[in-house]
mmCIF file of C-alpha atoms in Angstrom:
data_model
loop_
_atom_site.group_PDB
_atom_site.id
_atom_site.type_symbol
_atom_site.label_atom_id
_atom_site.label_comp_id
_atom_site.label_asym_id
_atom_site.label_seq_id
_atom_site.Cartn_x
_atom_site.Cartn_y
_atom_site.Cartn_z
ATOM 1 C CA MET A 1 -14.462 4.476 30.325
ATOM 2 C CA ASN A 2 -14.304 5.220 34.422
ATOM 3 C CA ARG A 3 -11.649 2.937 34.063
ATOM 4 C CA LEU A 4 -9.807 4.923 31.633
ATOM 5 C CA SER A 5 -10.420 8.295 33.995
ATOM 6 C CA SER A 6 -9.329 6.602 37.087
ATOM 7 C CA LEU A 7 -6.128 5.753 35.105
ATOM 8 C CA ARG A 8 -5.685 9.528 33.817
ATOM 9 C CA GLN A 9 -6.372 10.511 37.672
ATOM 10 C CA ILE A 10 -3.870 8.585 38.938
ATOM 11 C CA ILE A 11 -1.090 9.343 36.406
ATOM 12 C CA LEU A 12 -2.210 13.140 36.620
ATOM 13 C CA ALA A 13 -1.491 13.454 40.245
ATOM 14 C CA VAL A 14 1.733 11.389 40.131
ATOM 15 C CA ASN A 15 3.199 13.628 37.215
ATOM 16 C CA GLN A 16 2.244 16.767 39.524
ATOM 17 C CA VAL A 17 5.164 15.995 41.919
ATOM 18 C CA ASP A 18 8.877 14.785 41.727
ATOM 19 C CA ASP A 19 9.693 13.320 45.523
ATOM 20 C CA LEU A 20 9.909 9.462 45.201
ATOM 21 C CA ASP A 21 8.365 8.945 48.598
ATOM 22 C CA GLU A 22 5.479 11.201 47.803
ATOM 23 C CA VAL A 23 5.148 9.547 44.100
ATOM 24 C CA LEU A 24 4.967 6.178 45.756
ATOM 25 C CA GLN A 25 2.583 7.287 48.288
ATOM 26 C CA LEU A 26 0.305 8.994 45.479
ATOM 27 C CA ILE A 27 0.133 5.388 43.830
ATOM 28 C CA VAL A 28 -0.431 2.980 46.192
ATOM 29 C CA SER A 29 -3.193 4.845 47.720
ATOM 30 C CA GLY A 30 -4.671 5.969 44.578
ATOM 31 C CA LEU A 31 -4.707 2.354 43.445
ATOM 32 C CA CYS A 32 -6.543 1.138 46.991
ATOM 33 C CA VAL A 33 -9.228 3.831 46.097
ATOM 34 C CA GLU A 34 -9.577 3.280 42.317
ATOM 35 C CA MET A 35 -9.274 -0.600 42.320
ATOM 36 C CA LYS A 36 -11.188 -1.170 45.940
ATOM 37 C CA VAL A 37 -8.646 -3.309 46.901
ATOM 38 C CA ASP A 38 -7.624 -4.212 50.644
ATOM 39 C CA ALA A 39 -3.797 -3.404 50.118
ATOM 40 C CA SER A 40 -1.785 -1.909 47.967
ATOM 41 C CA SER A 41 2.649 -2.020 47.348
ATOM 42 C CA ILE A 42 5.404 -0.958 45.742
ATOM 43 C CA TYR A 43 8.809 -3.399 45.568
ATOM 44 C CA PHE A 44 12.263 -2.120 44.275
ATOM 45 C CA LEU A 45 14.395 -4.426 42.666
ATOM 46 C CA GLU A 46 17.909 -3.634 44.618
ATOM 47 C CA LYS A 47 20.716 -3.955 41.339
ATOM 48 C CA VAL A 48 23.200 -5.795 43.241
ATOM 49 C CA SER A 49 21.455 -8.518 45.725
ATOM 50 C CA LYS A 50 18.403 -9.089 43.187
ATOM 51 C CA ASP A 51 16.325 -8.824 46.793
ATOM 52 C CA GLN A 52 12.886 -6.888 46.428
ATOM 53 C CA VAL A 53 12.246 -4.166 49.004
ATOM 54 C CA LEU A 54 9.092 -2.856 50.323
ATOM 55 C CA MET A 55 9.409 0.333 49.349
ATOM 56 C CA GLU A 56 5.671 1.815 50.301
ATOM 57 C CA SER A 57 2.547 -0.220 51.214
ATOM 58 C CA ARG A 58 -1.068 0.673 52.287
ATOM 59 C CA GLY A 59 -2.469 -2.607 54.433
ATOM 60 C CA LEU A 60 0.900 -4.329 54.893
ATOM 61 C CA ASN A 61 2.642 -3.230 58.098
ATOM 62 C CA GLU A 62 3.888 0.086 57.486
ATOM 63 C CA ASP A 63 6.930 -0.425 60.040
ATOM 64 C CA LEU A 64 8.280 -2.631 57.425
ATOM 65 C CA VAL A 65 8.837 -0.134 54.730
ATOM 66 C CA GLY A 66 12.436 0.256 53.790
ATOM 67 C CA ARG A 67 13.296 -2.991 55.971
ATOM 68 C CA LEU A 68 10.982 -5.834 54.199
ATOM 69 C CA ARG A 69 13.234 -7.796 51.950
ATOM 70 C CA ILE A 70 11.938 -10.566 49.818
ATOM 71 C CA PRO A 71 15.177 -12.832 49.119
ATOM 72 C CA LYS A 72 16.490 -12.971 44.955
ATOM 73 C CA ASN A 73 13.239 -14.643 43.434
ATOM 74 C CA GLU A 74 11.445 -15.738 46.194
ATOM 75 C CA GLY A 75 7.568 -15.663 47.117
ATOM 76 C CA LEU A 76 5.227 -14.429 44.458
ATOM 77 C CA VAL A 77 6.735 -11.178 44.206
ATOM 78 C CA GLY A 78 9.809 -13.124 43.377
ATOM 79 C CA LEU A 79 7.772 -15.143 40.859
ATOM 80 C CA VAL A 80 6.644 -12.058 39.054
ATOM 81 C CA HIS A 81 10.666 -10.639 38.717
ATOM 82 C CA ILE A 82 11.370 -14.287 37.391
ATOM 83 C CA ASN A 83 8.579 -14.439 34.261
ATOM 84 C CA CYS A 84 8.572 -10.487 34.000
ATOM 85 C CA GLU A 85 4.589 -10.869 33.804
ATOM 86 C CA PRO A 86 1.547 -10.548 35.992
ATOM 87 C CA VAL A 87 1.076 -12.956 38.795
ATOM 88 C CA ASN A 88 -2.796 -13.712 39.841
ATOM 89 C CA ALA A 89 -3.247 -15.728 42.692
ATOM 90 C CA ARG A 90 -5.679 -17.029 45.248
ATOM 91 C CA ASN A 91 -4.950 -18.919 48.295
ATOM 92 C CA LEU A 92 -1.767 -17.437 49.108
ATOM 93 C CA LEU A 93 -1.303 -19.448 52.350
ATOM 94 C CA LYS A 94 -1.054 -23.024 50.430
ATOM 95 C CA HIS A 95 0.580 -21.175 47.177
ATOM 96 C CA PRO A 96 4.046 -23.044 46.702
ATOM 97 C CA ASN A 97 5.637 -19.633 46.184
ATOM 98 C CA PHE A 98 4.066 -17.965 49.170
ATOM 99 C CA TYR A 99 6.732 -15.977 51.270
ATOM 100 C CA SER A 100 6.057 -15.818 54.727
ATOM 101 C CA VAL A 101 6.998 -12.319 56.768
ATOM 102 C CA ALA A 102 6.511 -12.301 60.718
ATOM 103 C CA ASN A 103 4.372 -8.921 61.601
ATOM 104 C CA SER A 104 3.705 -8.003 57.779
ATOM 105 C CA GLY A 105 0.200 -8.383 58.268
ATOM 106 C CA GLU A 106 -0.139 -10.138 54.670
ATOM 107 C CA GLU A 107 -1.563 -13.675 56.478
ATOM 108 C CA GLN A 108 -4.998 -12.154 56.372
ATOM 109 C CA PHE A 109 -4.927 -11.525 52.362
ATOM 110 C CA LYS A 110 -6.192 -14.276 50.325
ATOM 111 C CA SER A 111 -5.616 -12.993 46.927
ATOM 112 C CA PHE A 112 -2.494 -11.792 45.165
ATOM 113 C CA LEU A 113 -2.084 -9.411 41.728
ATOM 114 C CA GLY A 114 1.533 -8.483 40.814
ATOM 115 C CA VAL A 115 2.973 -6.816 37.727
ATOM 116 C CA PRO A 116 6.334 -6.017 36.823
ATOM 117 C CA LEU A 117 7.577 -2.234 36.846
ATOM 118 C CA VAL A 118 9.797 -2.353 33.196
ATOM 119 C CA TYR A 119 11.493 0.673 31.636
ATOM 120 C CA ARG A 120 13.042 0.152 28.573
ATOM 121 C CA ALA A 121 13.740 -3.790 29.161
ATOM 122 C CA GLU A 122 14.701 -3.130 32.831
ATOM 123 C CA VAL A 123 12.955 -4.614 35.605
ATOM 124 C CA LEU A 124 12.382 -1.920 38.357
ATOM 125 C CA GLY A 125 10.284 -3.641 41.190
ATOM 126 C CA THR A 126 7.111 -4.893 41.236
ATOM 127 C CA LEU A 127 3.313 -3.144 41.902
ATOM 128 C CA VAL A 128 1.107 -5.706 44.139
ATOM 129 C CA VAL A 129 -2.633 -5.173 44.925
ATOM 130 C CA GLN A 130 -4.413 -7.596 47.364
ATOM 131 C CA ARG A 131 -7.690 -8.557 48.336
ATOM 132 C CA LYS A 132 -9.083 -10.270 51.501
ATOM 133 C CA ASN A 133 -11.568 -12.291 49.624
ATOM 134 C CA ASN A 134 -10.275 -15.415 48.027
ATOM 135 C CA ARG A 135 -10.723 -14.853 44.005
ATOM 136 C CA VAL A 136 -8.640 -14.123 41.609
ATOM 137 C CA PHE A 137 -8.564 -10.711 40.145
ATOM 138 C CA PRO A 138 -10.647 -10.029 36.863
ATOM 139 C CA GLU A 139 -9.019 -9.855 33.472
ATOM 140 C CA SER A 140 -9.794 -5.952 33.542
ATOM 141 C CA ASP A 141 -8.027 -5.263 37.035
ATOM 142 C CA VAL A 142 -4.750 -7.466 35.066
ATOM 143 C CA ALA A 143 -5.148 -4.764 32.416
ATOM 144 C CA PHE A 144 -5.385 -1.962 34.634
ATOM 145 C CA LEU A 145 -2.589 -2.331 36.876
ATOM 146 C CA THR A 146 -0.313 -3.462 33.884
ATOM 147 C CA THR A 147 -1.323 -0.451 32.082
ATOM 148 C CA LEU A 148 -0.507 1.994 34.888
ATOM 149 C CA ALA A 149 2.443 0.132 35.671
ATOM 150 C CA ALA A 150 4.051 0.661 32.156
ATOM 151 C CA GLN A 151 2.942 4.597 32.180
ATOM 152 C CA LEU A 152 4.712 5.183 35.543
ATOM 153 C CA SER A 153 7.799 3.287 34.903
ATOM 154 C CA ALA A 154 9.494 6.047 33.638
ATOM 155 C CA LYS A 155 8.286 8.439 36.118
ATOM 156 C CA ILE A 156 10.008 6.360 38.860
ATOM 157 C CA MET A 157 13.178 5.693 37.054
ATOM 158 C CA LEU A 158 13.267 9.654 37.062
ATOM 159 C CA CYS A 159 12.391 9.959 40.780
ATOM 160 C CA GLN A 160 15.109 7.150 41.604
ATOM 161 C CA MET A 161 17.375 9.243 39.537
ATOM 162 C CA GLN A 162 16.637 12.298 41.393
ATOM 163 C CA THR A 163 16.795 10.954 44.660
ATOM 164 C CA VAL A 164 20.260 9.650 44.151
ATOM 165 C CA VAL A 165 21.801 12.656 42.754
ATOM 166 C CA THR A 166 19.959 14.851 45.268
ATOM 167 C CA ARG A 167 20.612 13.078 48.664
ATOM 168 C CA PRO A 168 23.972 12.703 50.494
ATOM 169 C CA LEU A 169 25.759 9.572 49.823
ATOM 170 C CA ALA A 170 26.327 8.882 53.198
ATOM 171 C CA SER A 171 22.002 8.325 53.438
ATOM 172 C CA LEU A 172 22.439 5.515 50.533
ATOM 173 C CA PRO A 173 23.059 2.172 50.104
ATOM 174 C CA LEU A 174 26.639 1.715 48.545
ATOM 175 C CA PRO A 175 25.227 -0.183 45.480
ATOM 176 C CA GLN A 176 22.785 2.046 44.944
ATOM 177 C CA TYR A 177 24.086 5.523 43.849
ATOM 178 C CA PHE A 178 25.362 4.662 40.463
ATOM 179 C CA ILE A 179 23.649 5.593 37.465
ATOM 180 C CA THR A 180 23.786 3.573 34.389
ATOM 181 C CA GLY A 181 23.092 4.587 30.721
ATOM 182 C CA GLU A 182 24.343 4.537 27.466
ATOM 183 C CA ALA A 183 27.278 6.594 26.488
ATOM 184 C CA GLY A 184 26.006 9.501 23.770
ATOM 185 C CA SER A 185 29.985 10.128 23.325
ATOM 186 C CA PRO A 186 33.468 9.221 24.354
ATOM 187 C CA GLY A 187 34.872 11.337 27.188
ATOM 188 C CA VAL A 188 34.462 11.869 30.904
ATOM 189 C CA ALA A 189 32.611 14.883 32.518
ATOM 190 C CA ILE A 190 32.412 15.553 36.297
ATOM 191 C CA GLY A 191 29.990 18.066 37.282
ATOM 192 C CA THR A 192 26.265 18.935 38.850
ATOM 193 C CA GLY A 193 23.329 17.395 37.670
ATOM 194 C CA VAL A 194 20.166 18.765 36.640
ATOM 195 C CA PHE A 195 17.206 17.459 35.920
ATOM 196 C CA LEU A 196 14.980 18.607 33.113
ATOM 197 C CA ARG A 197 10.971 18.389 33.705
ATOM 198 C CA ASP A 198 8.984 18.339 30.468
ATOM 199 C CA GLN A 199 6.466 21.243 30.863
ATOM 200 C CA ALA A 200 3.551 19.514 28.979
ATOM 201 C CA SER A 201 2.818 16.112 28.078
ATOM 202 C CA LEU A 202 0.207 15.451 24.999
ATOM 203 C CA GLU A 203 -0.324 11.909 26.768
ATOM 204 C CA LEU A 204 -2.322 13.682 29.322
ATOM 205 C CA ILE A 205 -4.413 15.916 27.077
ATOM 206 C CA PRO A 206 -8.702 14.752 27.362
ATOM 207 C CA ASP A 207 -10.672 15.764 24.497
ATOM 208 C CA ARG A 208 -12.950 18.643 25.393
ATOM 209 C CA LEU A 209 -15.668 20.853 23.050
ATOM 210 C CA VAL A 210 -14.233 23.567 21.489
ATOM 211 C CA GLU A 211 -16.002 26.831 21.843
ATOM 212 C CA ASN A 212 -15.123 28.667 18.900
ATOM 213 C CA ARG A 213 -13.349 26.498 16.267
ATOM 214 C CA GLY A 214 -11.781 29.592 14.298
ATOM 215 C CA ASP A 215 -9.961 30.806 17.265
ATOM 216 C CA ALA A 216 -9.045 27.589 18.194
ATOM 217 C CA ILE A 217 -7.210 26.955 14.770
ATOM 218 C CA ALA A 218 -5.950 30.347 15.287
ATOM 219 C CA GLN A 219 -4.104 29.446 18.449
ATOM 220 C CA PHE A 220 -2.623 26.312 17.076
ATOM 221 C CA ASP A 221 -1.129 28.462 14.201
ATOM 222 C CA ALA A 222 0.429 31.152 16.494
ATOM 223 C CA ALA A 223 1.808 28.126 18.962
ATOM 224 C CA VAL A 224 3.167 26.616 15.587
ATOM 225 C CA ASP A 225 4.712 29.977 14.734
ATOM 226 C CA ILE A 226 6.568 30.211 18.247
ATOM 227 C CA VAL A 227 7.821 26.541 18.079
ATOM 228 C CA ALA A 228 9.420 26.935 14.850
ATOM 229 C CA MET A 229 11.012 30.180 15.485
ATOM 230 C CA GLU A 230 12.685 28.554 18.505
ATOM 231 C CA TYR A 231 14.069 26.003 15.978
ATOM 232 C CA GLU A 232 15.477 28.640 13.471
ATOM 233 C CA ASN A 233 17.232 30.677 16.136
ATOM 234 C CA LEU A 234 19.015 27.438 17.294
ATOM 235 C CA ALA A 235 20.061 26.772 14.362
ATOM 236 C CA GLN A 236 21.553 30.567 14.359
ATOM 237 C CA SER A 237 22.560 30.770 18.071
ATOM 238 C CA LEU A 238 24.526 27.471 18.211
ATOM 239 C CA THR A 239 27.740 26.119 16.668
ATOM 240 C CA LEU A 240 26.541 23.184 14.377
ATOM 241 C CA ASN A 241 27.908 20.805 11.524
ATOM 242 C CA GLU A 242 26.364 20.584 8.376
ATOM 243 C CA GLU A 243 24.466 17.542 9.543
ATOM 244 C CA GLU A 244 23.121 19.024 12.871
ATOM 245 C CA LYS A 245 22.016 22.205 11.021
ATOM 246 C CA ALA A 246 20.193 19.818 8.388
ATOM 247 C CA LEU A 247 18.317 18.132 11.855
ATOM 248 C CA VAL A 248 17.449 21.431 13.431
ATOM 249 C CA ASP A 249 15.687 22.343 9.941
ATOM 250 C CA VAL A 250 14.019 19.381 9.989
ATOM 251 C CA TYR A 251 12.421 20.271 13.388
ATOM 252 C CA GLY A 252 11.419 23.493 11.898
ATOM 253 C CA MET A 253 9.787 21.685 8.785
ATOM 254 C CA ILE A 254 7.873 19.161 10.852
ATOM 255 C CA THR A 255 6.547 21.960 13.032
ATOM 256 C CA ARG A 256 5.236 24.077 9.878
ATOM 257 C CA SER A 257 4.009 20.912 8.145
ATOM 258 C CA GLU A 258 1.101 21.136 5.776
ATOM 259 C CA GLU A 259 0.389 17.737 7.124
ATOM 260 C CA LEU A 260 0.314 18.647 10.849
ATOM 261 C CA ARG A 261 -1.477 21.935 10.085
ATOM 262 C CA ASN A 262 -4.404 20.315 8.094
ATOM 263 C CA SER A 263 -4.739 17.456 10.478
ATOM 264 C CA THR A 264 -4.958 19.366 13.476
ATOM 265 C CA ALA A 265 -7.450 21.560 12.062
ATOM 266 C CA SER A 266 -9.692 19.150 10.805
ATOM 267 C CA VAL A 267 -9.805 17.294 14.325
ATOM 268 C CA ILE A 268 -10.791 20.851 15.940
ATOM 269 C CA GLU A 269 -13.336 21.514 12.755
ATOM 270 C CA GLN A 270 -14.517 18.327 14.232
ATOM 271 C CA GLY A 271 -15.323 19.737 17.716
ATOM 272 C CA ASN A 272 -12.314 19.058 19.495
ATOM 273 C CA TRP A 273 -10.215 21.673 21.231
ATOM 274 C CA ALA A 274 -6.988 22.697 19.913
ATOM 275 C CA PRO A 275 -4.752 21.006 22.761
ATOM 276 C CA GLY A 276 -6.908 17.758 21.966
ATOM 277 C CA ALA A 277 -6.528 18.192 18.360
ATOM 278 C CA LEU A 278 -3.014 18.309 18.309
ATOM 279 C CA ARG A 279 -2.754 15.295 20.491
ATOM 280 C CA VAL A 280 -4.639 13.365 18.099
ATOM 281 C CA ALA A 281 -2.647 14.683 15.068
ATOM 282 C CA ILE A 282 0.697 13.671 16.590
ATOM 283 C CA ASN A 283 -0.310 10.554 17.405
ATOM 284 C CA GLN A 284 -1.437 9.828 13.869
ATOM 285 C CA TYR A 285 2.065 11.387 12.544
ATOM 286 C CA ALA A 286 3.976 9.591 14.729
ATOM 287 C CA GLN A 287 2.643 5.822 14.407
ATOM 288 C CA THR A 288 3.263 6.328 10.862
ATOM 289 C CA PHE A 289 6.928 6.317 11.383
ATOM 290 C CA GLU A 290 6.806 3.917 14.775
ATOM 291 C CA LEU A 291 5.591 1.160 11.999
ATOM 292 C CA MET A 292 8.512 1.603 9.625
ATOM 293 C CA GLU A 293 10.975 -1.276 9.080
ATOM 294 C CA ASP A 294 14.163 1.299 9.350
ATOM 295 C CA GLU A 295 15.442 1.963 12.967
ATOM 296 C CA TYR A 296 16.531 5.555 11.893
ATOM 297 C CA LEU A 297 13.002 6.309 10.809
ATOM 298 C CA ARG A 298 11.595 4.607 13.638
ATOM 299 C CA GLU A 299 13.583 7.014 15.860
ATOM 300 C CA ARG A 300 11.934 10.363 14.383
ATOM 301 C CA ALA A 301 8.682 9.139 15.808
ATOM 302 C CA LYS A 302 10.115 10.438 19.218
ATOM 303 C CA ASP A 303 11.168 13.886 17.284
ATOM 304 C CA ILE A 304 7.712 14.201 16.246
ATOM 305 C CA ARG A 305 6.060 13.599 19.945
ATOM 306 C CA ASP A 306 8.729 16.114 21.086
ATOM 307 C CA ILE A 307 7.771 18.542 18.689
ATOM 308 C CA GLY A 308 4.121 18.093 19.661
ATOM 309 C CA ASN A 309 4.707 18.412 23.344
ATOM 310 C CA ARG A 310 6.465 21.615 22.525
ATOM 311 C CA ILE A 311 3.951 23.324 20.653
ATOM 312 C CA LEU A 312 1.385 22.168 23.518
ATOM 313 C CA SER A 313 3.308 24.227 25.622
ATOM 314 C CA ALA A 314 3.414 27.009 23.455
ATOM 315 C CA LEU A 315 -0.617 26.544 23.416
ATOM 316 C CA LEU A 316 -0.802 26.120 26.611
ATOM 317 C CA LYS A 317 1.381 29.472 26.912
ATOM 318 C CA GLU A 318 3.626 27.574 29.792
ATOM 319 C CA GLU A 319 6.750 29.146 30.504
ATOM 320 C CA THR A 320 9.994 27.266 30.801
ATOM 321 C CA GLU A 321 10.988 27.217 34.316
ATOM 322 C CA LYS A 322 13.946 29.188 34.857
ATOM 323 C CA LEU A 323 16.738 27.808 37.243
ATOM 324 C CA ASP A 324 19.937 28.919 38.314
ATOM 325 C CA TYR A 325 22.371 26.688 36.417
ATOM 326 C CA PRO A 326 25.985 25.768 37.964
ATOM 327 C CA HIS A 327 28.997 26.366 35.874
ATOM 328 C CA ASP A 328 29.535 22.572 35.932
ATOM 329 C CA THR A 329 25.771 21.480 34.939
ATOM 330 C CA ILE A 330 25.520 18.041 33.453
ATOM 331 C CA LEU A 331 21.600 17.927 31.966
ATOM 332 C CA ILE A 332 19.498 14.933 32.768
ATOM 333 C CA GLY A 333 16.296 14.023 31.582
ATOM 334 C CA GLU A 334 14.360 11.465 29.525
ATOM 335 C CA SER A 335 14.583 13.321 26.213
ATOM 336 C CA ILE A 336 17.015 16.134 25.845
ATOM 337 C CA SER A 337 16.784 17.931 22.208
ATOM 338 C CA PRO A 338 19.208 20.937 21.189
ATOM 339 C CA ILE A 339 16.487 23.303 22.018
ATOM 340 C CA ASP A 340 16.967 22.386 25.565
ATOM 341 C CA ARG A 341 20.214 24.188 25.764
ATOM 342 C CA LYS A 342 18.696 27.755 25.099
ATOM 343 C CA ARG A 343 16.389 27.617 28.086
ATOM 344 C CA PRO A 344 16.315 30.550 30.284
ATOM 345 C CA GLY A 345 19.286 30.872 32.641
ATOM 346 C CA ILE A 346 21.803 28.683 30.844
ATOM 347 C CA THR A 347 24.523 29.019 28.626
ATOM 348 C CA PRO A 348 26.414 26.473 26.498
ATOM 349 C CA CYS A 349 29.448 27.392 28.130
ATOM 350 C CA GLN A 350 28.053 26.051 31.395
ATOM 351 C CA ILE A 351 27.155 22.480 29.815
ATOM 352 C CA GLN A 352 29.969 19.703 30.682
ATOM 353 C CA ALA A 353 27.889 16.434 29.399
ATOM 354 C CA VAL A 354 24.458 15.717 28.298
ATOM 355 C CA ALA A 355 22.803 12.857 29.945
ATOM 356 C CA SER A 356 19.862 10.908 28.757
ATOM 357 C CA TYR A 357 18.692 8.136 30.582
ATOM 358 C CA GLY A 358 17.790 5.118 28.929
ATOM 359 C CA VAL A 359 18.869 4.284 25.311
ATOM 360 C CA ALA A 360 20.900 7.225 23.835
ATOM 361 C CA THR A 361 19.099 8.854 20.994
ATOM 362 C CA HIS A 362 21.021 10.455 17.762
ATOM 363 C CA ARG A 363 19.790 13.605 19.485
ATOM 364 C CA SER A 364 21.547 13.146 22.543
ATOM 365 C CA ARG A 365 24.454 11.775 20.597
ATOM 366 C CA TRP A 366 25.250 14.780 18.781
ATOM 367 C CA LEU A 367 24.288 17.287 21.128
ATOM 368 C CA SER A 368 26.730 15.622 23.918
ATOM 369 C CA GLY A 369 29.316 15.653 21.064
ATOM 370 C CA SER A 370 29.041 19.259 20.681
ATOM 371 C CA VAL A 371 29.257 20.288 24.324
ATOM 372 C CA ILE A 372 31.981 17.968 25.566
#
């Protein structure tokens, strides 16, 4: 339970910030504390050369951050990339894959644990921890670091994209300023990228004792009404074809479904507060679809989790951040739904394109097709 709490603390801290440098600093400092290691480092894989570049470290010579480059497939860091799996080693100076870097300070460490940072089958880099003692890391440490890397990969990818879009091109290495993804619909757009940040995430909601079961169920019902009304307004305010209207109607039906309501209320009756009960109910609901063989039906699990996060935002009474959207807005985010077009401060005519990083979903396809 302590390990789970440590994992949650690091993830919560990282999710509170958007600056890439700050995110990396939080990760390495958090790992040194929570795993009681002597060094923690993050390497990013450079897309063109395939070198691994030291981006942040606690324990190694910090003057080498941004300068230390491990050539393609060299060293233990390269071994992690080649196999795309954890590398757990001791006696580093005698290891056949040891790569010596002058003035790095690595010679003082005897043990090494590295895991790949992978987002949707793309290797982003390597997360490394080291100790001065000459023992391999226990399996519990391997599991902890692997889980953390999996949880943080999406956040790191988003921060990388934000860095590419917001920093002047002159400050970026030429091969690094391209963002690749899958097309949602044919066409070309030139505009200003605006990143959409989710207001709440069920994954980070803990269990908590409910104070009043009746009040908690009433609060959940009120949040459901808010989100369902948003979908109803969406269907009426946007120009959609019959298929798209049907999809929005399905979102509303899922939001108001008796199954979701009864499952959430049942967990509340067992003593969990409304956000925690919603998390349990949504996970059960989504997992049913994730186990289906049909790809289209499996994708519905993403819709359900998105609906759950929107109900959570309403439940926590979070307000959508109002931004000044430029006239040539290109929306960018991990999961963009039609309702994002109705955010405060934005009008449909401002949107030139919609970018959803990673694999294109049916939602980003028809949403982008309706605005390009």
